mmCIF file of C-alpha atoms in Angstrom:
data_model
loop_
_atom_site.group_PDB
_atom_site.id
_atom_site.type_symbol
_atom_site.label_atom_id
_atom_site.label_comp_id
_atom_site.label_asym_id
_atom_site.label_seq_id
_atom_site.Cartn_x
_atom_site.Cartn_y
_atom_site.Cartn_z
ATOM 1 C CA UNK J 1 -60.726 -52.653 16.244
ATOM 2 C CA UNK J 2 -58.566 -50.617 13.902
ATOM 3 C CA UNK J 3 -54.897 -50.694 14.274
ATOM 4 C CA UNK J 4 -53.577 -47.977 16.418
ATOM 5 C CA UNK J 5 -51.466 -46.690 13.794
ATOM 6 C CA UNK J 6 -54.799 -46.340 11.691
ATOM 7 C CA UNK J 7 -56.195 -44.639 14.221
ATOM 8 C CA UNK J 8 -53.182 -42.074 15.136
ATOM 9 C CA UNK J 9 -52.917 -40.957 11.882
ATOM 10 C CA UNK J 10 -56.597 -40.120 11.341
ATOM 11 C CA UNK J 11 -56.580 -38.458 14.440
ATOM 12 C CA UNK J 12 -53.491 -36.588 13.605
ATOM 13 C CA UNK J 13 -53.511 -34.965 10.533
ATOM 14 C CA UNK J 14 -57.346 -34.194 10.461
ATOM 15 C CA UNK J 15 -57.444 -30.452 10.036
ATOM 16 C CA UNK J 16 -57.740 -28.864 13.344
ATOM 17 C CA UNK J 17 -56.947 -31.972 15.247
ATOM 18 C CA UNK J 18 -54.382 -31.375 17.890
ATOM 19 C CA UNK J 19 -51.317 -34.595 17.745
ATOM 20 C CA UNK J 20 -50.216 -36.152 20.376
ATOM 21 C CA UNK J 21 -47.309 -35.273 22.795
ATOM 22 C CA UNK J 22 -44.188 -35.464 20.602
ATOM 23 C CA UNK J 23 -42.836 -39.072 20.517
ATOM 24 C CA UNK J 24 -45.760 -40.500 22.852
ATOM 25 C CA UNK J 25 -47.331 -42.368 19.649
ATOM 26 C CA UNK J 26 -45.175 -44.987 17.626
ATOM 27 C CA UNK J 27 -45.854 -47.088 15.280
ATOM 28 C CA UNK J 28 -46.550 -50.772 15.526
ATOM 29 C CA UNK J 29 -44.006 -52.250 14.364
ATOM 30 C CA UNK J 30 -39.902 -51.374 13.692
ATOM 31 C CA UNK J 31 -37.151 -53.375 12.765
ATOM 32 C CA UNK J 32 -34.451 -55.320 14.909
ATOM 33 C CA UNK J 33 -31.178 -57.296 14.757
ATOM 34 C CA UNK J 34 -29.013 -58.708 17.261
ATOM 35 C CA UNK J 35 -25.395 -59.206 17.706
ATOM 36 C CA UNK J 36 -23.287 -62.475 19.037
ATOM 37 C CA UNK J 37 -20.861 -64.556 18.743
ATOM 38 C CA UNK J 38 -21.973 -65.094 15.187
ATOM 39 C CA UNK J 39 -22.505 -61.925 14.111
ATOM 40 C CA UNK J 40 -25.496 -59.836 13.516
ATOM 41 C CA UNK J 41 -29.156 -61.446 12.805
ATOM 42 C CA UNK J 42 -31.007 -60.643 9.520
ATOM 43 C CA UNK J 43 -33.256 -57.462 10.111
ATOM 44 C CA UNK J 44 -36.942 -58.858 10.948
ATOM 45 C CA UNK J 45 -39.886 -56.688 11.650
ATOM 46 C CA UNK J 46 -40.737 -57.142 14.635
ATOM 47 C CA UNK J 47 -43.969 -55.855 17.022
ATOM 48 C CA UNK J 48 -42.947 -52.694 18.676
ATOM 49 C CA UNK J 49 -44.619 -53.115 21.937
ATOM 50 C CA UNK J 50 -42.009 -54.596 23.657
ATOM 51 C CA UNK J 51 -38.701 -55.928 23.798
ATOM 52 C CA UNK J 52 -36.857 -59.292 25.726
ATOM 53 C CA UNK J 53 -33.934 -58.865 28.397
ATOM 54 C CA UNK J 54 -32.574 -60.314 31.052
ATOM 55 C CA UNK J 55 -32.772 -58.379 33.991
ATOM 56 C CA UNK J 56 -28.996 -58.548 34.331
ATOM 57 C CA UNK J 57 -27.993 -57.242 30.682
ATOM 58 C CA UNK J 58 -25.504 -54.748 31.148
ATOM 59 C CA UNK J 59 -27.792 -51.829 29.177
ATOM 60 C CA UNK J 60 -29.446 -51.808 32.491
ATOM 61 C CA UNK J 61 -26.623 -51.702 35.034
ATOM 62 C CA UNK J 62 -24.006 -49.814 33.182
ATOM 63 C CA UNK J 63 -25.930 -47.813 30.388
ATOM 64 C CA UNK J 64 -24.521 -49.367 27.139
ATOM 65 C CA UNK J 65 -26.865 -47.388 25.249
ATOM 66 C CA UNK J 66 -26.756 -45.117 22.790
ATOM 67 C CA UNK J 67 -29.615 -43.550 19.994
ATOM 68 C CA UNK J 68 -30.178 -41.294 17.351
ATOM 69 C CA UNK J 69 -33.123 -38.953 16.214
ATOM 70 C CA UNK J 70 -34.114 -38.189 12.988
ATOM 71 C CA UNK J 71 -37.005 -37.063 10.682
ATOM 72 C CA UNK J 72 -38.724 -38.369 7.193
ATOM 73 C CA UNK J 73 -41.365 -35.876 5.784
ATOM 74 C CA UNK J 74 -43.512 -36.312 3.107
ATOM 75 C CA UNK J 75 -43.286 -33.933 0.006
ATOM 76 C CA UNK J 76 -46.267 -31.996 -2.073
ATOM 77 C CA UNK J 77 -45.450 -34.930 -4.781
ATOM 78 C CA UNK J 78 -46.242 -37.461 -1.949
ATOM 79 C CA UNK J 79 -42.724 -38.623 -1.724
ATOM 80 C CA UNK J 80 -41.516 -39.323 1.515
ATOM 81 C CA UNK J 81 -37.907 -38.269 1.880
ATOM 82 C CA UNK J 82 -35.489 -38.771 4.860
ATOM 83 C CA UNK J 83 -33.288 -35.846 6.364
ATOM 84 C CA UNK J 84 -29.389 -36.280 7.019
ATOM 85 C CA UNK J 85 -29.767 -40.188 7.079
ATOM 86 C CA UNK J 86 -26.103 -40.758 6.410
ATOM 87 C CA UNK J 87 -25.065 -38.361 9.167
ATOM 88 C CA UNK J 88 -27.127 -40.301 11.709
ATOM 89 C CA UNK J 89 -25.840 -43.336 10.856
ATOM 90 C CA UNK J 90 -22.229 -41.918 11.432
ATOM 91 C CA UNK J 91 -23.344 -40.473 14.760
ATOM 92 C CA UNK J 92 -24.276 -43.696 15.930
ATOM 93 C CA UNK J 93 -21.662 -45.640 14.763
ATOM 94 C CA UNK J 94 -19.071 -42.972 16.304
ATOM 95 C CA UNK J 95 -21.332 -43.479 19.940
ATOM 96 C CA UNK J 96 -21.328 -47.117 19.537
ATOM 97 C CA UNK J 97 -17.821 -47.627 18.995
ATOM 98 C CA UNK J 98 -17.101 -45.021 22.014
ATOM 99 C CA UNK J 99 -19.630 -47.223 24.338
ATOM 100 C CA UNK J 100 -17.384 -50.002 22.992
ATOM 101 C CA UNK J 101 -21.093 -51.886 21.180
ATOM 102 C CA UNK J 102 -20.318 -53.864 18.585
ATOM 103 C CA UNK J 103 -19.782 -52.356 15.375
ATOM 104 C CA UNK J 104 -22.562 -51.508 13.482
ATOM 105 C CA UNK J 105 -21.996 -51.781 9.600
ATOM 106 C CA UNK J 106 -23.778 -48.664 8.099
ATOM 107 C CA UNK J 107 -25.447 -50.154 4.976
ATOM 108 C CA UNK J 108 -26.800 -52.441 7.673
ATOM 109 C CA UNK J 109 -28.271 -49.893 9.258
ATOM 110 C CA UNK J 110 -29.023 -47.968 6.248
ATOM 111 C CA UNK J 111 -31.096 -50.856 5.048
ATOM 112 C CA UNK J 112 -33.566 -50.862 8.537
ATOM 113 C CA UNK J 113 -34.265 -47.505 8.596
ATOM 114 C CA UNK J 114 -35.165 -47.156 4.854
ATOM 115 C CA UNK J 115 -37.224 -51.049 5.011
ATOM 116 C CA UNK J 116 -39.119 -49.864 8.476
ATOM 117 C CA UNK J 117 -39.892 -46.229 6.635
ATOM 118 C CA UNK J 118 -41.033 -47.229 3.506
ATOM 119 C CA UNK J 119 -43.641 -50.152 5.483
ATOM 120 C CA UNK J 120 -44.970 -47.059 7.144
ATOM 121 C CA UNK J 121 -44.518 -44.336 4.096
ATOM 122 C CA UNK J 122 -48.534 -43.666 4.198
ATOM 123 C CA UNK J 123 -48.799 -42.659 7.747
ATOM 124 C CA UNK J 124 -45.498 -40.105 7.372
ATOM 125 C CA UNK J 125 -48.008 -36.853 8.018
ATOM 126 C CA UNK J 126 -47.854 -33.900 5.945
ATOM 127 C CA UNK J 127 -45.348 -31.046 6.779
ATOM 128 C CA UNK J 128 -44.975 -28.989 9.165
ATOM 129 C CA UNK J 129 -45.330 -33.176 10.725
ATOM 130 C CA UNK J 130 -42.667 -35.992 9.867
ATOM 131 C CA UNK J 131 -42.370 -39.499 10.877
ATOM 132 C CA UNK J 132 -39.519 -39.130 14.078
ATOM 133 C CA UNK J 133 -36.922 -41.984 13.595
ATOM 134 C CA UNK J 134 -35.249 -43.793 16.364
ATOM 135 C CA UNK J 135 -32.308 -46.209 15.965
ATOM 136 C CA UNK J 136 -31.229 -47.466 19.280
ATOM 137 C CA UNK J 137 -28.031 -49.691 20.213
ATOM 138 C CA UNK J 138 -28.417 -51.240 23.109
ATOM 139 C CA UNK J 139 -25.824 -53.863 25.198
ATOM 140 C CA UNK J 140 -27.426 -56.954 26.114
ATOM 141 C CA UNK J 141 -25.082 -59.769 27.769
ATOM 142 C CA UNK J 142 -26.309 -60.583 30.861
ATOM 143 C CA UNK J 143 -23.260 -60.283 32.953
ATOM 144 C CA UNK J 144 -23.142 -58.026 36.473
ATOM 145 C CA UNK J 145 -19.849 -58.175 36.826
ATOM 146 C CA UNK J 146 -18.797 -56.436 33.499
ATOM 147 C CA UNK J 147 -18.701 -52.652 35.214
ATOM 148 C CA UNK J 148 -15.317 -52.519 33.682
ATOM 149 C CA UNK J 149 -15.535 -54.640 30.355
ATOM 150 C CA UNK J 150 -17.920 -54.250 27.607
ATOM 151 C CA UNK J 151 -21.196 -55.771 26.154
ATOM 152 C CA UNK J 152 -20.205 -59.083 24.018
ATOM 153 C CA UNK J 153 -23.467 -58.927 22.894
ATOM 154 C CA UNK J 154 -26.281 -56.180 21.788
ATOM 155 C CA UNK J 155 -29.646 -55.439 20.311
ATOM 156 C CA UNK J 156 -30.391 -52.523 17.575
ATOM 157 C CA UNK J 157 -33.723 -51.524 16.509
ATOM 158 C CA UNK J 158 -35.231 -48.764 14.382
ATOM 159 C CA UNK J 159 -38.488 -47.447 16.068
ATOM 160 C CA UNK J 160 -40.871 -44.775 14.221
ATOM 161 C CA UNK J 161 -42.966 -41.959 15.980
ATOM 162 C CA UNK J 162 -45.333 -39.509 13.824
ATOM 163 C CA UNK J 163 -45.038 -36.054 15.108
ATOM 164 C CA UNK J 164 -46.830 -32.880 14.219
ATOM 165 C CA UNK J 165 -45.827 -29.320 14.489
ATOM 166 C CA UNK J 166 -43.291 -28.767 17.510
ATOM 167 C CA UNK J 167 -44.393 -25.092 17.454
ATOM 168 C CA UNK J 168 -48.110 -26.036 16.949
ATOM 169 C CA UNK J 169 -48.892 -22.538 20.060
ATOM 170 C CA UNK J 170 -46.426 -20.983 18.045
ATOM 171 C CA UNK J 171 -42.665 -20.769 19.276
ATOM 172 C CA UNK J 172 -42.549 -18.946 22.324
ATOM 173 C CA UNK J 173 -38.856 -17.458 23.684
ATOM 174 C CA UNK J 174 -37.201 -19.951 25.880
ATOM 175 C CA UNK J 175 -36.081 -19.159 29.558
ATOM 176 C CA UNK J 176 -32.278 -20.455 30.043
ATOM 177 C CA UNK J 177 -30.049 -20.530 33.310
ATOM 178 C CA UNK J 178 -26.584 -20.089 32.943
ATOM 179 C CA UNK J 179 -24.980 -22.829 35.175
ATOM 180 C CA UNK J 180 -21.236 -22.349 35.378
ATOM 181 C CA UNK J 181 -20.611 -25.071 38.219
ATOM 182 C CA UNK J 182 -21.725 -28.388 36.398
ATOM 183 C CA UNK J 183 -21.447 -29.688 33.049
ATOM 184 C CA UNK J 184 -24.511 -31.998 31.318
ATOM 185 C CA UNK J 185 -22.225 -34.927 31.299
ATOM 186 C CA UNK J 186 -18.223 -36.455 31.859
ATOM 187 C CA UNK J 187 -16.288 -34.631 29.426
ATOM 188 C CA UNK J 188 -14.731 -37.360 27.616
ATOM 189 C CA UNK J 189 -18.754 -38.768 26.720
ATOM 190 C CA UNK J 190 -20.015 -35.756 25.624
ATOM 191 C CA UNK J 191 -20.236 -36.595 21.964
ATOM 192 C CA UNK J 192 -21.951 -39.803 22.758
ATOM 193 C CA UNK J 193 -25.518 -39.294 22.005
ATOM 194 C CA UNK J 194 -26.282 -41.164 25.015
ATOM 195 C CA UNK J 195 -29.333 -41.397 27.621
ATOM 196 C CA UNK J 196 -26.558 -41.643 30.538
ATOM 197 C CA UNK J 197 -25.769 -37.868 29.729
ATOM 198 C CA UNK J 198 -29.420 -37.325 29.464
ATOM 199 C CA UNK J 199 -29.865 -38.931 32.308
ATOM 200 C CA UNK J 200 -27.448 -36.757 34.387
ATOM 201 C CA UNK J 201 -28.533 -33.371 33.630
ATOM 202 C CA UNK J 202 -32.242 -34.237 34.425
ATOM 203 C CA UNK J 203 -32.057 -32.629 37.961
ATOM 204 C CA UNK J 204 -30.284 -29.480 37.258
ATOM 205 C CA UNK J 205 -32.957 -28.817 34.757
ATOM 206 C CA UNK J 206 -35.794 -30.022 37.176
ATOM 207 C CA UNK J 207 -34.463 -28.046 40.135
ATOM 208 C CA UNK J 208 -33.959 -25.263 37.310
ATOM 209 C CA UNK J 209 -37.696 -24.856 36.495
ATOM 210 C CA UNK J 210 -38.614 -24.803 40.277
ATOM 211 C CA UNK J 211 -36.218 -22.686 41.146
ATOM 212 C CA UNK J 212 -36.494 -20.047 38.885
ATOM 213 C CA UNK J 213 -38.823 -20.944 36.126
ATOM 214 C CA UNK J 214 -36.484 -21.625 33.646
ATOM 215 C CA UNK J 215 -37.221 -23.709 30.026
ATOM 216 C CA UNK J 216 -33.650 -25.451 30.801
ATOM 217 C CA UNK J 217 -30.053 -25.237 31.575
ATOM 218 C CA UNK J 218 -27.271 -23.593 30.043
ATOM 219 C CA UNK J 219 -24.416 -25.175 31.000
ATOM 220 C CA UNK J 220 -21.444 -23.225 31.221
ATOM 221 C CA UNK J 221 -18.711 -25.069 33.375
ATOM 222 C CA UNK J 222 -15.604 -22.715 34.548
ATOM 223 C CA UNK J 223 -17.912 -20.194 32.471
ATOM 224 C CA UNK J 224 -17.260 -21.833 29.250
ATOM 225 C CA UNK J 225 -20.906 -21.438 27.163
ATOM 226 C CA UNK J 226 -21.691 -25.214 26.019
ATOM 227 C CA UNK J 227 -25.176 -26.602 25.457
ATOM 228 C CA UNK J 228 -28.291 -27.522 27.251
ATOM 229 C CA UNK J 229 -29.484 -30.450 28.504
ATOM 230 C CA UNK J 230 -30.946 -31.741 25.079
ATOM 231 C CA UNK J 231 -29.728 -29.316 22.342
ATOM 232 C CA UNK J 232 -26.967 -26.799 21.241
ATOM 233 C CA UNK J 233 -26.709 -23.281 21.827
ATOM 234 C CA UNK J 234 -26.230 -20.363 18.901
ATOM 235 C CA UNK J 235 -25.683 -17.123 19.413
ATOM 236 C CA UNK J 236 -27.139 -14.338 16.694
ATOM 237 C CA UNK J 237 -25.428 -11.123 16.666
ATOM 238 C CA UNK J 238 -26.042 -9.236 13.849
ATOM 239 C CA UNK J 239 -24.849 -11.223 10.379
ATOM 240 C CA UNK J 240 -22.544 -13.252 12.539
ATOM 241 C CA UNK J 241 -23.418 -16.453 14.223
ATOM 242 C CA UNK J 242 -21.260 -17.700 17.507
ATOM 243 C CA UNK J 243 -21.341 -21.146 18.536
ATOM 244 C CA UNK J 244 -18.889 -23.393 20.525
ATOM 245 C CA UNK J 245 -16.072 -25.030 18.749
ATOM 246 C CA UNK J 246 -16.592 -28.950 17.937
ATOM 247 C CA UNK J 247 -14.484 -31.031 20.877
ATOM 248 C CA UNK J 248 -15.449 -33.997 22.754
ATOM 249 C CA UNK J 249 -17.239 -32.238 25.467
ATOM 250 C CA UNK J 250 -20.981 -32.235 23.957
ATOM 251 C CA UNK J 251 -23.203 -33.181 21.336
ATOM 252 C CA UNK J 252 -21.965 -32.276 17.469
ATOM 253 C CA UNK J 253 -25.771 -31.795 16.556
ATOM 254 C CA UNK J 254 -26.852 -32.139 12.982
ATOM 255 C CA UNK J 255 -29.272 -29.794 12.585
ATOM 256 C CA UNK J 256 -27.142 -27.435 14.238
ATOM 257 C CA UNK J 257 -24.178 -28.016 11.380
ATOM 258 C CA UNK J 258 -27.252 -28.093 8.901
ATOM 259 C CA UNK J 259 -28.048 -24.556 10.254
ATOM 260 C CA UNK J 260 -24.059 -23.167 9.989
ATOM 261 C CA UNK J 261 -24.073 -24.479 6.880
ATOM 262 C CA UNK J 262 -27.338 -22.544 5.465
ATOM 263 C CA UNK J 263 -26.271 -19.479 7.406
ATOM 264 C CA UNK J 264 -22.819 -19.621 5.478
ATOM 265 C CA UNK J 265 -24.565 -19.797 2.176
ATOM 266 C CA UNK J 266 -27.148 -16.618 3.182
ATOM 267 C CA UNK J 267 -23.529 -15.192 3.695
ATOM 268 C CA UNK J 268 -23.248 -15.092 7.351
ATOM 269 C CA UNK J 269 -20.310 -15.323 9.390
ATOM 270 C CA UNK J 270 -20.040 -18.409 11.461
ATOM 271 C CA UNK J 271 -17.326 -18.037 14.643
ATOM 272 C CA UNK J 272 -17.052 -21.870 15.504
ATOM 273 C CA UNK J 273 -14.795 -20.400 18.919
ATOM 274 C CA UNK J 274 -14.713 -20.792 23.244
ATOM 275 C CA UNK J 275 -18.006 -18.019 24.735
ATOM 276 C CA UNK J 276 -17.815 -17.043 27.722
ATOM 277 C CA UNK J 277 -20.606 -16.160 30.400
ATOM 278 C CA UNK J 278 -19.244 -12.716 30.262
ATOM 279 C CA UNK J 279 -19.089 -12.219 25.962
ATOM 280 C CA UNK J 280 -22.345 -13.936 26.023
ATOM 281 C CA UNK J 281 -24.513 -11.542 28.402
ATOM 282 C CA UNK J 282 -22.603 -8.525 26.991
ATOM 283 C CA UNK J 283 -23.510 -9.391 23.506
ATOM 284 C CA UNK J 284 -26.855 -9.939 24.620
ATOM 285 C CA UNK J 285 -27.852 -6.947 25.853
ATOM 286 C CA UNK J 286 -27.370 -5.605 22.155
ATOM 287 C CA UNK J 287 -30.985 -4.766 20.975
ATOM 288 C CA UNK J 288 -30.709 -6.743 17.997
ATOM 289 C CA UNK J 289 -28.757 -9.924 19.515
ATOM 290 C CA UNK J 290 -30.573 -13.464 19.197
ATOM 291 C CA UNK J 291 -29.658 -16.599 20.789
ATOM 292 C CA UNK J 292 -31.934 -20.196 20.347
ATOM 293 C CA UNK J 293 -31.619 -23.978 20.682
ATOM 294 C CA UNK J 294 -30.783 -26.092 17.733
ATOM 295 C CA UNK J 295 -32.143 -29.718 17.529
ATOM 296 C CA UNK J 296 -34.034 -31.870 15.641
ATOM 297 C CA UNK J 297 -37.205 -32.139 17.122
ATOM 298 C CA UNK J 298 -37.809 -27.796 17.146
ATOM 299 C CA UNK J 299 -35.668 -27.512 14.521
ATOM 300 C CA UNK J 300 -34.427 -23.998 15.782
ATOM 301 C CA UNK J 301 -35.999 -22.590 19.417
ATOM 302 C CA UNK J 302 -36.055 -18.606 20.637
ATOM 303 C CA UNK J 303 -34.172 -18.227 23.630
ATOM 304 C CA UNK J 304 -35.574 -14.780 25.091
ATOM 305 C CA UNK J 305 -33.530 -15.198 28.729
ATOM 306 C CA UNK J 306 -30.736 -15.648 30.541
ATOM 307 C CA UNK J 307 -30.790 -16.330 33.969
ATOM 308 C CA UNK J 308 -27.450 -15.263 35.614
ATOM 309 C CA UNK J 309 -26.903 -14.824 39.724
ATOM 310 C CA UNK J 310 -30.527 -14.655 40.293
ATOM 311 C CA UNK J 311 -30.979 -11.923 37.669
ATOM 312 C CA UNK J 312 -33.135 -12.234 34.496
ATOM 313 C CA UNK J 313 -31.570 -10.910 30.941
ATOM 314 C CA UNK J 314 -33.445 -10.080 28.117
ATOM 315 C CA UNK J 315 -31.781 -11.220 24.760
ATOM 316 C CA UNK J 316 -32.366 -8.578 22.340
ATOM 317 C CA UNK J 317 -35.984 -7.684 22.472
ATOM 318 C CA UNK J 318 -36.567 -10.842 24.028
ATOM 319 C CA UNK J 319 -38.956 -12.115 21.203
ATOM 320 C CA UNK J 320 -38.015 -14.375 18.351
ATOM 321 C CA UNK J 321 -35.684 -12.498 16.155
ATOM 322 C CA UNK J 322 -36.031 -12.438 12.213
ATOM 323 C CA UNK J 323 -32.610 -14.280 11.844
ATOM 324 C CA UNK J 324 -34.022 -17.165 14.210
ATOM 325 C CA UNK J 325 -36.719 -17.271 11.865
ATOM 326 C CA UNK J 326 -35.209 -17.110 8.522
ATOM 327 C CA UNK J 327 -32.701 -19.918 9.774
ATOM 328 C CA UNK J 328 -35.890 -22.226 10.656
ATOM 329 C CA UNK J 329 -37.395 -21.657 7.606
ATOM 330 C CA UNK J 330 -34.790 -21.969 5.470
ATOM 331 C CA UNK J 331 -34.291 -25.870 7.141
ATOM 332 C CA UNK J 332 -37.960 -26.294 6.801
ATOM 333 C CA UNK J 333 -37.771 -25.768 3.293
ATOM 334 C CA UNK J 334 -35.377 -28.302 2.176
ATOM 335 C CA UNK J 335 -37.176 -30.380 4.638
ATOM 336 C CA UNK J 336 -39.805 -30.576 3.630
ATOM 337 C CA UNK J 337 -39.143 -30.368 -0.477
ATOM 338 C CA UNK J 338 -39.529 -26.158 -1.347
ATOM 339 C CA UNK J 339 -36.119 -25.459 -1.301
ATOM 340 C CA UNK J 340 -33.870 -27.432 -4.026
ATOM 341 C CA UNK J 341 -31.277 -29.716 -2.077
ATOM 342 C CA UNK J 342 -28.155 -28.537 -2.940
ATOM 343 C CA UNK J 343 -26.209 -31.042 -0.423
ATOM 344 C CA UNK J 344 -27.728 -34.347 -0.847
ATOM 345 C CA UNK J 345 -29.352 -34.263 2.783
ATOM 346 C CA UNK J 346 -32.461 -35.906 1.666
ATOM 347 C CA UNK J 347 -33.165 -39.716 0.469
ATOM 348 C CA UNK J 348 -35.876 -40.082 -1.220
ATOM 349 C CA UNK J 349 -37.540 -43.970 -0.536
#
């Protein structure tokens, strides 16, 4: 029998093949270390299928957890390059050290992602696929009665997941409703890229799409415009671009600062600033007004309505914009090597 990952990737990036649901499909093998009273272990490669823990280890009773998400893609030169690595490692040290993990040296962590990557570099698919990268930090001391103390000891491994084209049907205009009663997560935790805060907006979104058929939630607490349940909200009015102010109340996304950052160079004004419920479905009534999602697996997603009170609103036309597009593309392009990287994002392996 051929290895799976032999078999995914033939599967995958045949022409007309279809890929498998994003992140279903993972490589292997990825790389691991533990932490202890000694320290942290020497990266090993390690088989992928599973993992060991005791069934009291505090990841499972009080969510000591915490991950990040990011993307390798393989250039027309066949060099495989990987996006923002430096910012993801920051991320995760910044949620480990909030979860109160053990602290995670960065050239560490530097070194597992770019050892597991370049093992794998021939099955990182051809754009518009990449090889989705998944560092995880986990607690691990078995110890029930810790609900107030942390983890003495953890486990951090680097798993791998080729993924194809997230708008392979092409990118159809999300549904959002506006929830101004809950937030996704604590306040305090919302920078934490976490699967507790994951974890606690998975009803409102479920009772969301029954409900009314949204895509996801909005949240919008005391009518304060936030993010959803898994990415960050931008608004597109005109040549200006409004999107909540960095605080600890949710996720500071880096495709979303990768996104301000082209739109400042195109010359567009970004207004980094508190949105209401009310500014937002004024604004959006505009004919030109966009809004979308920012994350890294869709890069940039339409948003074509808000749900408000039991009332639909179009944003815009309610089709993906031009500005939407030109954002995406722009990302795409220094992505995936046809745009010169003026910023250092990528690292080539």
């Amino acid at each position: 029998m051929r290895p799976l990952h032999s078999v995914y990737h033939q599967q995958s990036v045949s022409a007309g093949r279809k890929m498998a649901a994003f992140g279903t499909v993972f490589m292997p093998e990825m790389t691991l270390i533990t932490f202890d009273s000694n320290g942290w272990s020497t990266p090993e490669r390690v088989s992928a299928n599973h993992i060991s823990l005791h069934p009291g280890a505090h990841v499972l009773h009080y969510a000591s957890t915490c991950f990040e998400g990011l993307k390798a893609f393989r250039h027309k030169d066949g060099s495989v390059n990987i996006f923002r690595m430096e910012a993801n490692i920051a991320r995760l040290i910044q949620s480990s050290r909030l979860l109160a993990l053990p602290e995670i040296s960065p050239e560490l962590l530097e070194e597992m992602i770019v050892s597991i990557v370049t093992h794998y570099a021939d099955q990182v698919p051809q754009p518009p696929g990449s090889m989705y990268i998944r560092p995880t930090h986990i607690g691990t001391e078995p110890a029930i009665g810790k609900a107030a103390s942390p983890s003495s000891t953890s486990m951090l491994y680097v798993l791998l997941s080729p993924v194809g084209d997230y708008f392979s049907g092409g990118a159809k205009p999300l549904r959002l409703l506006l929830e101004e009663q809950g937030a996704r997560c604590a306040a305090h935790m919302g920078m934490v890229k976490s699967g507790g805060n994951y974890a606690s907006a998975l009803q409102p979104i479920m009772r969301a799409r029954k409900s009314v058929d949204a895509d996801q939630v909005l949240f919008c607490p005391g009518g304060d415009v936030q993010e959803t349940g898994a990415a960050n909200f931008l608004l597109i009015d005109g040549e200006e671009i409004i999107t909540k102010a960095l605080d600890s109340s949710f996720l500071h996304g880096i495709t979303r600062d990768s996104l301000l950052t082209l739109a400042r160079d195109m010359g567009m004004t970004v207004s980094e600033r508190e949105l209401s419920v009310e500014e937002l479905l004024e604004r959006a009534a505009k004919p030109a007004t966009e809004a979308a999602l920012s994350g890294t697996a869709a890069v940039l997603t339409p948003v074509g309505t808000l749900i408000h009170n039991g009332k639909d609103y179009h944003v815009g036309s309610g089709a993906q914009g031009p500005t939407t597009e030109k954002l995406r593309r722009a990302l795409n392009a220094v992505q995936w090597g046809e745009a010169t990287d003026n910023r250092g994002w990528l690292t080539k392996i």
